[in-house]
Amino acid sequence: MFKEIKRKITMFNTLILVIFMFMFIFLLGFLVNWSLTLSGEMYLTTVAKEIISNNGQTTAQPINSGDSVHDKFGYQFIMWDSSHVVKSMKVEDRNLIMLGYELAIEKKDAPQFNLLISDNVEYRVYTLPYSNNSNDYVLQVFQQISTERSIIAYVISFLFLIGLGSIAVLIPISYFLAGKSLQPIKDTFEDQKKFIANASHELRTPLTVIQTNVEVLKLKEDEQIKDNMKWLNNIASEGETMAKLISELLLLAQAENQRLAIDKEVFDISSMCQQMVELMTELANEKEIELSENISPGIQYRGDEERLKQAVRILVDNAIKYTPVGGKVQLCLVQGKRHLVIEVKDTGIGLTDEEKAKVFSRFYRVDDARNRETGGVGLGLNIADYIVKKHNGKIKIDSIPNKGSTFSIVLPKSNQKPDSKKNNIKGDTLK
Ligand code: ADP
């Protein structure tokens, strides 16, 4: 599909180029022709005046009109009297006398320019009727213009060759540039395809589990519910996974469409962190993980409390999920000169440098099998990163495999300036 678009863009660009090239050549040819005709006519007018002032006598010196091109071509002339007899002339091409005669007998009162062809040589002729001592004369001055024509033909064919050469060079360049400009669209398209495939896969898995468990329950229709709690718990847990996934997908879709509003208000970020510890204690206890805190009290921050809470919850949830039974997790809030830092430290499985670089990508999971057990689909950190970026902050990871990790949300304090409440920054989407 993209190859076809690339080919079409190249063809379109080439077509525009060819049209412009033809227009340019046509315009330039027209201008050269127009300027040579104009200067040629001016030359013939000057020569005619000179001949009349010499009373038809040819001068030994060629007339110098100041126009080097036309002076070089030279001129010929015939002066006819009122009975159409040649009074004087300077003619090298004898055919011109006959052609000039035909023009002279037409008897026109106004001066005029004509084009004549004699022996395949083209001439511009200026016919000037005038009177001298009550006698009427017609003066014809000729100049051959074949050289003028060949200059125009030469200029046009030269431009044509240059144009064809440029097109030959520009077609591959245009093809290459079309490819380059399509690359971001291609990447987004591939991303979307991957995203849809991943999302469908993630939704299908819990759905299959639910269907299988329902089938098992159908076979046990005579048994009591309490004897089949295992299957019901499976259904409930997969239902929960699906609900979480759907809400994450919804959030991603809103972010993609720039519709995810970030409502910034001043709130007590210390209390928010404190609440988070209380909220997650039960979950930590279930896994026999010691959840502690080191939160500086009373820190005010301007941001979207709900969204930041969601980001912190993702980090604490991950820390608990990826720390083995008996481990430790700590949530800290520290205030620096320019930044606020929310740290989530754990003594969990840790991450390698290679994994650290990938964890913010959508649907990325270090260990697919283990994560399925924990219910993660690989969207949490992507969402947390998006929320933090919307607050002009960033998430840093320090981690040692099998020792533990520290995920730090670094928020700039300058973010607290009192600007508009709704800050739905455009052009920053989840990747
Ligand atoms: P999930 O919902 O699968 O947890 P996340 O986007 O939150 O998705 O995390 C992506 C992956 O990063 C996880 O699947 C896990 O492999 C890894 N990860 C996240 N947090 C931690 C952590 N604290 N310790 C070790 N690995 C982690």
PDB file of C-alpha atoms in Angstrom, residues 17-18 21-22 25 157-171:
ATOM      1  CA  LEU A  17       7.883  19.477 -12.326  1.00  0.00           C
ATOM      2  CA  VAL A  18       7.327  18.753 -16.043  1.00  0.00           C
ATOM      3  CA  MET A  21       9.515  23.101 -16.767  1.00  0.00           C
ATOM      4  CA  PHE A  22       7.388  23.444 -19.931  1.00  0.00           C
ATOM      5  CA  ILE A  25      10.834  26.990 -21.259  1.00  0.00           C
ATOM      6  CA  SER A 157      16.755  22.888 -26.937  1.00  0.00           C
ATOM      7  CA  PHE A 158      19.466  23.650 -24.366  1.00  0.00           C
ATOM      8  CA  LEU A 159      16.810  24.321 -21.698  1.00  0.00           C
ATOM      9  CA  PHE A 160      14.978  21.191 -22.770  1.00  0.00           C
ATOM     10  CA  LEU A 161      18.066  19.066 -22.296  1.00  0.00           C
ATOM     11  CA  ILE A 162      18.735  20.600 -18.884  1.00  0.00           C
ATOM     12  CA  GLY A 163      15.064  20.014 -17.955  1.00  0.00           C
ATOM     13  CA  LEU A 164      15.161  16.367 -19.051  1.00  0.00           C
ATOM     14  CA  GLY A 165      18.436  15.858 -17.163  1.00  0.00           C
ATOM     15  CA  SER A 166      16.938  17.428 -14.011  1.00  0.00           C
ATOM     16  CA  ILE A 167      13.838  15.220 -14.266  1.00  0.00           C
ATOM     17  CA  ALA A 168      16.024  12.119 -14.622  1.00  0.00           C
ATOM     18  CA  VAL A 169      17.914  13.161 -11.472  1.00  0.00           C
ATOM     19  CA  LEU A 170      14.840  14.357  -9.577  1.00  0.00           C
ATOM     20  CA  ILE A 171      12.679  11.235 -10.064  1.00  0.00           C
TER      21      ILE A 171
END
